[in-house]
Amino acid sequence: MTAAHRAFPAVAPRPAWPLCRRCSGIALDLGSARTRVWMVGRGRIIDVPTVTFPGAGVTRPIQRGTIIDTAGTARLLDRLLGHRLSRHARPLVVLTAPVLGGVAYRAAAREAVEVLRPRTVLTMPTARAVAYAAGVDLTRALFVVDIGAHLTEVVLLAGGAVLDARRTALGTTDLEAEPTAARLVDAVVAMVTSMLEQDPTSHALDALHRGVLLAGGGALCPGVTYRLAGRLDTRVTAVPAPHTAAVRGAATLLRATRGHPESAALHPESTHPADDPLPPTPDPIHDPASGAPPEGGDGVGERE
């Protein structure tokens, strides 16, 4: 388990993002198991396995939340998106990144994205993207638990900024046996408990009382959800279509950056009722399937 506390500013400065109404745009979530993309002008999310075919075999360029093969990741993006962009396109790319991925992850991801000839690349923490997709009030403290295929991250947000974060190299691919599911829940509870103990303010406790926002494929596993709610003694709310929440949140930022009227969804101002702190909200982007991600695929298909 990796931990990082008080490593982030309490108030994150808002960067001067470019306003580019005519630019093509790409929201990108590079996952260890699946890569998800939303493009301006397309109504659906592209959802494919994160694999490459350098020769006769198949390789995974991203493992446990770490880009281990930057060139392979670039080949994946080129095969997936190269033919979908015009020859002279210079897209604006919004890229999600694990909070604890660090400078190395962001640098490798930006290098891989260069194959798309981007005009600008903006990175945002995956946890914040999840919060945008859920449409929750970001002025209040919030726990986001993202259970991916190979990595689980617990993040404390306050005012939209990351205050604390923990992660463990466990995910849904490790949930084949019941004891492993219990082990994952134990790891999440331990991370939340550690954050509560090391928080000199009331942010962590306030966030826990508010409830936990759950995303990633793990949110589709009832055993994990129910156990987590019982162990933490709080409400655990899954984001609608949780496996695509990160890319939908990135798309929300992308549309706002391009000056679209939907930008009002980026920073919701309304405060939810106290008895329903994290109510589900409609998806900001059309995603017709609400179940688990499609099986199989050749790495260049499109989820319909």
CSV table of C-alpha atoms in Angstrom, one decimal:
chain,number,residue,atom,x,y,z
A,1,MET,CA,0.0,0.0,0.0
A,2,THR,CA,1.3,3.4,-0.9
A,3,ALA,CA,0.4,6.5,1.1
A,4,ALA,CA,0.7,10.2,0.7
A,5,HIS,CA,-0.7,12.6,3.2
A,6,ARG,CA,-0.4,16.4,3.3
A,7,ALA,CA,1.5,16.2,0.0
A,8,PHE,CA,-1.0,18.3,-1.8
A,9,PRO,CA,-2.1,22.0,-1.3
A,10,ALA,CA,-5.3,22.6,0.5
A,11,VAL,CA,-6.4,24.9,-2.3
A,12,ALA,CA,-5.5,24.0,-5.8
A,13,PRO,CA,-4.8,27.0,-8.1
A,14,ARG,CA,-6.9,27.0,-11.2
A,15,PRO,CA,-4.7,26.8,-14.3
A,16,ALA,CA,-5.3,29.2,-17.3
A,17,TRP,CA,-6.8,26.5,-19.5
A,18,PRO,CA,-7.0,27.5,-23.2
A,19,LEU,CA,-10.4,28.3,-24.7
A,20,CYS,CA,-10.6,26.5,-28.0
A,21,ARG,CA,-14.1,26.2,-29.5
A,22,ARG,CA,-12.9,24.9,-32.9
A,23,CYS,CA,-10.3,22.4,-31.6
A,24,SER,CA,-11.0,18.7,-31.8
A,25,GLY,CA,-11.1,17.3,-28.3
A,26,ILE,CA,-10.3,14.0,-26.6
A,27,ALA,CA,-11.0,12.9,-23.1
A,28,LEU,CA,-8.7,9.9,-22.2
A,29,ASP,CA,-8.6,7.5,-19.3
A,30,LEU,CA,-5.6,5.0,-19.6
A,31,GLY,CA,-6.5,2.1,-17.4
A,32,SER,CA,-4.4,-1.0,-16.6
A,33,ALA,CA,-7.1,-3.3,-18.1
A,34,ARG,CA,-9.1,-1.0,-20.4
A,35,THR,CA,-8.6,2.3,-22.2
A,36,ARG,CA,-11.6,4.6,-22.5
A,37,VAL,CA,-12.0,7.6,-24.8
A,38,TRP,CA,-14.6,10.2,-25.5
A,39,MET,CA,-14.2,12.5,-28.6
A,40,VAL,CA,-15.9,15.7,-29.4
A,41,GLY,CA,-18.6,15.1,-32.0
A,42,ARG,CA,-19.0,11.4,-31.1
A,43,GLY,CA,-22.0,10.2,-29.0
A,44,ARG,CA,-20.4,7.2,-27.5
A,45,ILE,CA,-17.4,6.2,-25.4
A,46,ILE,CA,-14.8,4.1,-27.0
A,47,ASP,CA,-13.9,1.3,-24.6
A,48,VAL,CA,-11.2,-1.2,-25.4
A,49,PRO,CA,-8.7,-3.5,-23.7
A,50,THR,CA,-5.3,-1.9,-22.9
A,51,VAL,CA,-3.2,-4.2,-25.0
A,52,THR,CA,-0.8,-4.0,-27.8
A,53,PHE,CA,0.4,-6.5,-30.4
A,54,PRO,CA,4.1,-5.9,-30.9
A,55,GLY,CA,4.6,-9.3,-32.5
A,56,ALA,CA,2.9,-12.7,-32.3
A,57,GLY,CA,1.9,-12.1,-28.7
A,58,VAL,CA,-0.1,-9.6,-26.7
A,59,THR,CA,1.4,-7.2,-24.1
A,60,ARG,CA,-0.1,-4.9,-21.5
A,61,PRO,CA,1.8,-1.5,-21.6
A,62,ILE,CA,0.1,-0.4,-18.3
A,63,GLN,CA,0.2,-2.5,-15.2
A,64,ARG,CA,-1.0,-1.8,-11.7
A,65,GLY,CA,-1.4,1.9,-12.5
A,66,THR,CA,2.1,2.3,-13.9
A,67,ILE,CA,3.0,2.9,-17.6
A,68,ILE,CA,5.8,0.3,-18.1
A,69,ASP,CA,5.9,0.6,-21.9
A,70,THR,CA,5.5,4.2,-23.1
A,71,ALA,CA,6.1,3.2,-26.8
A,72,GLY,CA,3.5,0.5,-26.5
A,73,THR,CA,1.0,2.9,-25.1
A,74,ALA,CA,1.6,5.3,-28.0
A,75,ARG,CA,1.0,2.4,-30.5
A,76,LEU,CA,-2.3,1.6,-28.8
A,77,LEU,CA,-3.4,5.2,-29.0
A,78,ASP,CA,-2.3,5.5,-32.6
A,79,ARG,CA,-4.2,2.3,-33.6
A,80,LEU,CA,-7.3,3.4,-31.6
A,81,LEU,CA,-7.5,7.1,-32.6
A,82,GLY,CA,-5.1,7.8,-35.5
A,83,HIS,CA,-7.7,7.0,-38.2
A,84,ARG,CA,-10.4,9.0,-36.3
A,85,LEU,CA,-8.5,12.3,-36.5
A,86,SER,CA,-8.0,14.3,-39.6
A,87,ARG,CA,-4.4,14.6,-40.9
A,88,HIS,CA,-4.2,18.3,-39.8
A,89,ALA,CA,-6.0,17.9,-36.4
A,90,ARG,CA,-4.4,19.2,-33.3
A,91,PRO,CA,-6.7,18.0,-30.6
A,92,LEU,CA,-7.1,19.3,-27.1
A,93,VAL,CA,-6.5,16.3,-24.8
A,94,VAL,CA,-7.8,15.9,-21.2
A,95,LEU,CA,-6.0,13.0,-19.6
A,96,THR,CA,-6.9,11.4,-16.2
A,97,ALA,CA,-4.0,10.3,-14.0
A,98,PRO,CA,-3.9,8.4,-10.7
A,99,VAL,CA,-3.4,10.8,-7.8
A,100,LEU,CA,-0.3,8.9,-6.6
A,101,GLY,CA,1.0,8.2,-10.1
A,102,GLY,CA,3.3,11.1,-9.7
A,103,VAL,CA,5.4,13.0,-12.1
A,104,ALA,CA,6.7,9.8,-13.8
A,105,TYR,CA,3.2,8.6,-14.8
A,106,ARG,CA,2.2,12.0,-16.1
A,107,ALA,CA,5.4,12.4,-18.1
A,108,ALA,CA,5.1,8.9,-19.6
A,109,ALA,CA,1.4,9.5,-20.4
A,110,ARG,CA,2.1,12.9,-22.1
A,111,GLU,CA,4.9,11.3,-24.1
A,112,ALA,CA,2.6,8.5,-25.3
A,113,VAL,CA,-0.2,11.1,-26.2
A,114,GLU,CA,2.2,13.0,-28.5
A,115,VAL,CA,1.4,10.4,-31.1
A,116,LEU,CA,-1.9,12.2,-31.5
A,117,ARG,CA,-0.2,15.5,-32.2
A,118,PRO,CA,-2.1,17.4,-29.4
A,119,ARG,CA,-2.3,21.1,-29.3
A,120,THR,CA,-2.5,21.0,-25.5
A,121,VAL,CA,-2.6,18.2,-22.9
A,122,LEU,CA,-4.3,18.8,-19.6
A,123,THR,CA,-4.1,16.3,-16.8
A,124,MET,CA,-6.5,15.9,-13.9
A,125,PRO,CA,-6.6,13.5,-10.9
A,126,THR,CA,-8.9,10.5,-11.6
A,127,ALA,CA,-10.7,11.1,-8.3
A,128,ARG,CA,-11.7,14.6,-9.3
A,129,ALA,CA,-12.8,13.3,-12.7
A,130,VAL,CA,-15.1,10.8,-10.8
A,131,ALA,CA,-16.5,13.6,-8.7
A,132,TYR,CA,-17.3,15.6,-11.9
A,133,ALA,CA,-19.0,12.6,-13.4
A,134,ALA,CA,-21.2,12.2,-10.3
A,135,GLY,CA,-22.1,15.9,-10.3
A,136,VAL,CA,-21.6,16.2,-6.5
A,137,ASP,CA,-21.0,19.3,-4.6
A,138,LEU,CA,-17.2,19.8,-4.5
A,139,THR,CA,-17.3,22.6,-2.0
A,140,ARG,CA,-17.7,19.9,0.7
A,141,ALA,CA,-15.2,17.3,1.8
A,142,LEU,CA,-15.5,14.0,-0.1
A,143,PHE,CA,-14.0,10.5,0.0
A,144,VAL,CA,-13.6,8.9,-3.5
A,145,VAL,CA,-12.8,5.2,-3.7
A,146,ASP,CA,-11.8,4.1,-7.1
A,147,ILE,CA,-11.5,0.3,-7.4
A,148,GLY,CA,-10.0,-0.5,-10.8
A,149,ALA,CA,-8.9,-3.7,-12.4
A,150,HIS,CA,-5.4,-3.7,-10.9
A,151,LEU,CA,-5.3,-0.7,-8.5
A,152,THR,CA,-7.4,0.8,-5.8
A,153,GLU,CA,-7.1,4.4,-4.8
A,154,VAL,CA,-8.7,6.2,-1.9
A,155,VAL,CA,-8.6,10.0,-2.1
A,156,LEU,CA,-9.8,12.8,0.2
A,157,LEU,CA,-11.0,15.9,-1.7
A,158,ALA,CA,-11.9,19.3,-0.2
A,159,GLY,CA,-12.9,22.2,-2.3
A,160,GLY,CA,-12.1,20.1,-5.3
A,161,ALA,CA,-8.4,19.8,-4.2
A,162,VAL,CA,-6.6,16.6,-3.2
A,163,LEU,CA,-5.8,16.7,0.5
A,164,ASP,CA,-4.8,13.1,1.1
A,165,ALA,CA,-4.5,9.9,-0.9
A,166,ARG,CA,-3.6,6.2,-0.5
A,167,ARG,CA,-3.5,3.3,-2.9
A,168,THR,CA,-3.0,-0.4,-3.0
A,169,ALA,CA,-2.0,-2.8,-5.8
A,170,LEU,CA,-5.3,-4.8,-5.6
A,171,GLY,CA,-8.3,-4.6,-7.9
A,172,THR,CA,-11.2,-6.4,-9.5
A,173,THR,CA,-8.9,-8.9,-11.3
A,174,ASP,CA,-7.9,-10.1,-7.8
A,175,LEU,CA,-11.5,-10.8,-6.8
A,176,GLU,CA,-11.9,-14.3,-8.1
A,177,ALA,CA,-12.1,-15.7,-4.6
A,178,GLU,CA,-14.2,-14.5,-1.7
A,179,PRO,CA,-11.3,-14.2,0.7
A,180,THR,CA,-9.6,-11.8,-1.8
A,181,ALA,CA,-12.7,-9.6,-1.8
A,182,ALA,CA,-12.5,-9.4,1.9
A,183,ARG,CA,-8.8,-8.5,1.7
A,184,LEU,CA,-9.6,-5.7,-0.7
A,185,VAL,CA,-12.3,-4.3,1.6
A,186,ASP,CA,-9.8,-4.6,4.5
A,187,ALA,CA,-7.3,-2.6,2.5
A,188,VAL,CA,-9.7,0.2,1.8
A,189,VAL,CA,-10.9,0.4,5.4
A,190,ALA,CA,-7.2,0.5,6.6
A,191,MET,CA,-6.5,3.4,4.1
A,192,VAL,CA,-9.6,5.4,5.3
A,193,THR,CA,-8.8,4.8,8.9
A,194,SER,CA,-5.2,5.9,8.4
A,195,MET,CA,-6.4,9.1,6.8
A,196,LEU,CA,-8.8,9.8,9.6
A,197,GLU,CA,-6.0,9.3,12.2
A,198,GLN,CA,-3.6,11.6,10.4
A,199,ASP,CA,-6.0,14.4,9.5
A,200,PRO,CA,-5.5,17.3,11.9
A,201,THR,CA,-8.6,19.0,10.6
A,202,SER,CA,-12.2,17.8,10.4
A,203,HIS,CA,-12.2,17.2,6.6
A,204,ALA,CA,-11.7,13.4,6.7
A,205,LEU,CA,-14.4,12.9,9.4
A,206,ASP,CA,-16.8,15.3,7.6
A,207,ALA,CA,-16.2,13.4,4.4
A,208,LEU,CA,-16.9,10.0,6.1
A,209,HIS,CA,-20.1,11.3,7.6
A,210,ARG,CA,-21.2,12.5,4.2
A,211,GLY,CA,-20.6,9.1,2.6
A,212,VAL,CA,-18.2,7.5,0.2
A,213,LEU,CA,-18.3,7.9,-3.6
A,214,LEU,CA,-17.4,4.6,-5.2
A,215,ALA,CA,-16.1,4.3,-8.8
A,216,GLY,CA,-14.3,1.8,-11.0
A,217,GLY,CA,-15.3,-1.8,-11.8
A,218,GLY,CA,-15.3,-2.6,-8.1
A,219,ALA,CA,-18.5,-0.5,-7.7
A,220,LEU,CA,-20.3,-3.2,-9.8
A,221,CYS,CA,-19.4,-5.9,-7.2
A,222,PRO,CA,-22.2,-5.9,-4.6
A,223,GLY,CA,-20.1,-8.0,-2.1
A,224,VAL,CA,-17.5,-5.2,-2.0
A,225,THR,CA,-20.0,-2.4,-1.8
A,226,TYR,CA,-22.1,-3.9,1.0
A,227,ARG,CA,-19.0,-5.0,3.0
A,228,LEU,CA,-17.4,-1.6,2.6
A,229,ALA,CA,-20.6,0.2,3.8
A,230,GLY,CA,-20.8,-2.0,6.8
A,231,ARG,CA,-17.2,-1.8,7.8
A,232,LEU,CA,-17.0,2.0,7.5
A,233,ASP,CA,-20.5,2.5,9.0
A,234,THR,CA,-21.5,5.0,6.3
A,235,ARG,CA,-23.3,5.3,3.0
A,236,VAL,CA,-21.4,4.0,0.0
A,237,THR,CA,-22.8,5.4,-3.3
A,238,ALA,CA,-21.7,4.1,-6.7
A,239,VAL,CA,-21.3,6.6,-9.5
A,240,PRO,CA,-23.7,5.8,-12.4
A,241,ALA,CA,-21.9,3.6,-14.9
A,242,PRO,CA,-18.9,3.6,-12.5
A,243,HIS,CA,-16.5,1.9,-14.9
A,244,THR,CA,-16.6,4.9,-17.3
A,245,ALA,CA,-16.9,7.6,-14.6
A,246,ALA,CA,-13.3,8.9,-15.0
A,247,VAL,CA,-13.5,9.4,-18.8
A,248,ARG,CA,-16.9,11.1,-18.5
A,249,GLY,CA,-15.5,13.5,-15.8
A,250,ALA,CA,-12.6,14.3,-18.1
A,251,ALA,CA,-15.1,14.9,-20.9
A,252,THR,CA,-16.9,17.4,-18.7
A,253,LEU,CA,-13.7,19.4,-18.2
A,254,LEU,CA,-13.0,19.1,-22.0
A,255,ARG,CA,-16.3,20.5,-22.9
A,256,ALA,CA,-15.9,23.4,-20.4
A,257,THR,CA,-12.5,24.1,-21.7
A,258,ARG,CA,-13.8,24.3,-25.2
A,259,GLY,CA,-16.4,26.9,-24.1
A,260,HIS,CA,-19.4,24.7,-24.4
A,261,PRO,CA,-22.6,25.7,-22.5
A,262,GLU,CA,-22.5,22.4,-20.6
A,263,SER,CA,-19.6,23.9,-18.5
A,264,ALA,CA,-22.1,24.7,-15.8
A,265,ALA,CA,-21.9,21.0,-14.8
A,266,LEU,CA,-18.3,21.3,-14.1
A,267,HIS,CA,-18.6,23.1,-10.7
A,268,PRO,CA,-22.1,22.3,-9.4
A,269,GLU,CA,-23.2,24.9,-6.8
A,270,SER,CA,-26.2,23.2,-5.3
A,271,THR,CA,-25.9,21.5,-1.9
A,272,HIS,CA,-27.6,18.1,-1.7
A,273,PRO,CA,-30.0,17.4,1.2
A,274,ALA,CA,-28.4,16.1,4.4
A,275,ASP,CA,-30.3,12.8,4.3
A,276,ASP,CA,-29.2,12.1,0.7
A,277,PRO,CA,-25.6,13.4,0.6
A,278,LEU,CA,-24.5,11.6,-2.6
A,279,PRO,CA,-27.6,11.0,-4.8
A,280,PRO,CA,-27.1,9.4,-8.2
A,281,THR,CA,-27.3,11.9,-11.1
A,282,PRO,CA,-27.9,11.4,-14.8
A,283,ASP,CA,-24.8,10.7,-16.9
A,284,PRO,CA,-23.4,13.9,-18.6
A,285,ILE,CA,-22.5,11.9,-21.6
A,286,HIS,CA,-24.7,9.3,-23.4
A,287,ASP,CA,-23.5,5.8,-22.3
A,288,PRO,CA,-26.1,3.3,-23.3
A,289,ALA,CA,-24.7,0.3,-21.4
A,290,SER,CA,-24.8,0.4,-17.7
A,291,GLY,CA,-23.4,-3.1,-16.9
A,292,ALA,CA,-19.9,-4.4,-16.9
A,293,PRO,CA,-17.5,-3.5,-19.7
A,294,PRO,CA,-17.7,-5.6,-22.8
A,295,GLU,CA,-15.6,-8.8,-22.9
A,296,GLY,CA,-12.9,-9.5,-25.4
A,297,GLY,CA,-12.2,-7.0,-28.2
A,298,ASP,CA,-9.2,-6.6,-30.5
A,299,GLY,CA,-7.9,-3.4,-29.0
A,300,VAL,CA,-9.3,-1.1,-31.6
A,301,GLY,CA,-13.1,-1.7,-31.4
A,302,GLU,CA,-15.8,0.7,-30.2
A,303,ARG,CA,-18.3,0.1,-27.6
A,304,GLU,CA,-21.8,0.5,-29.1
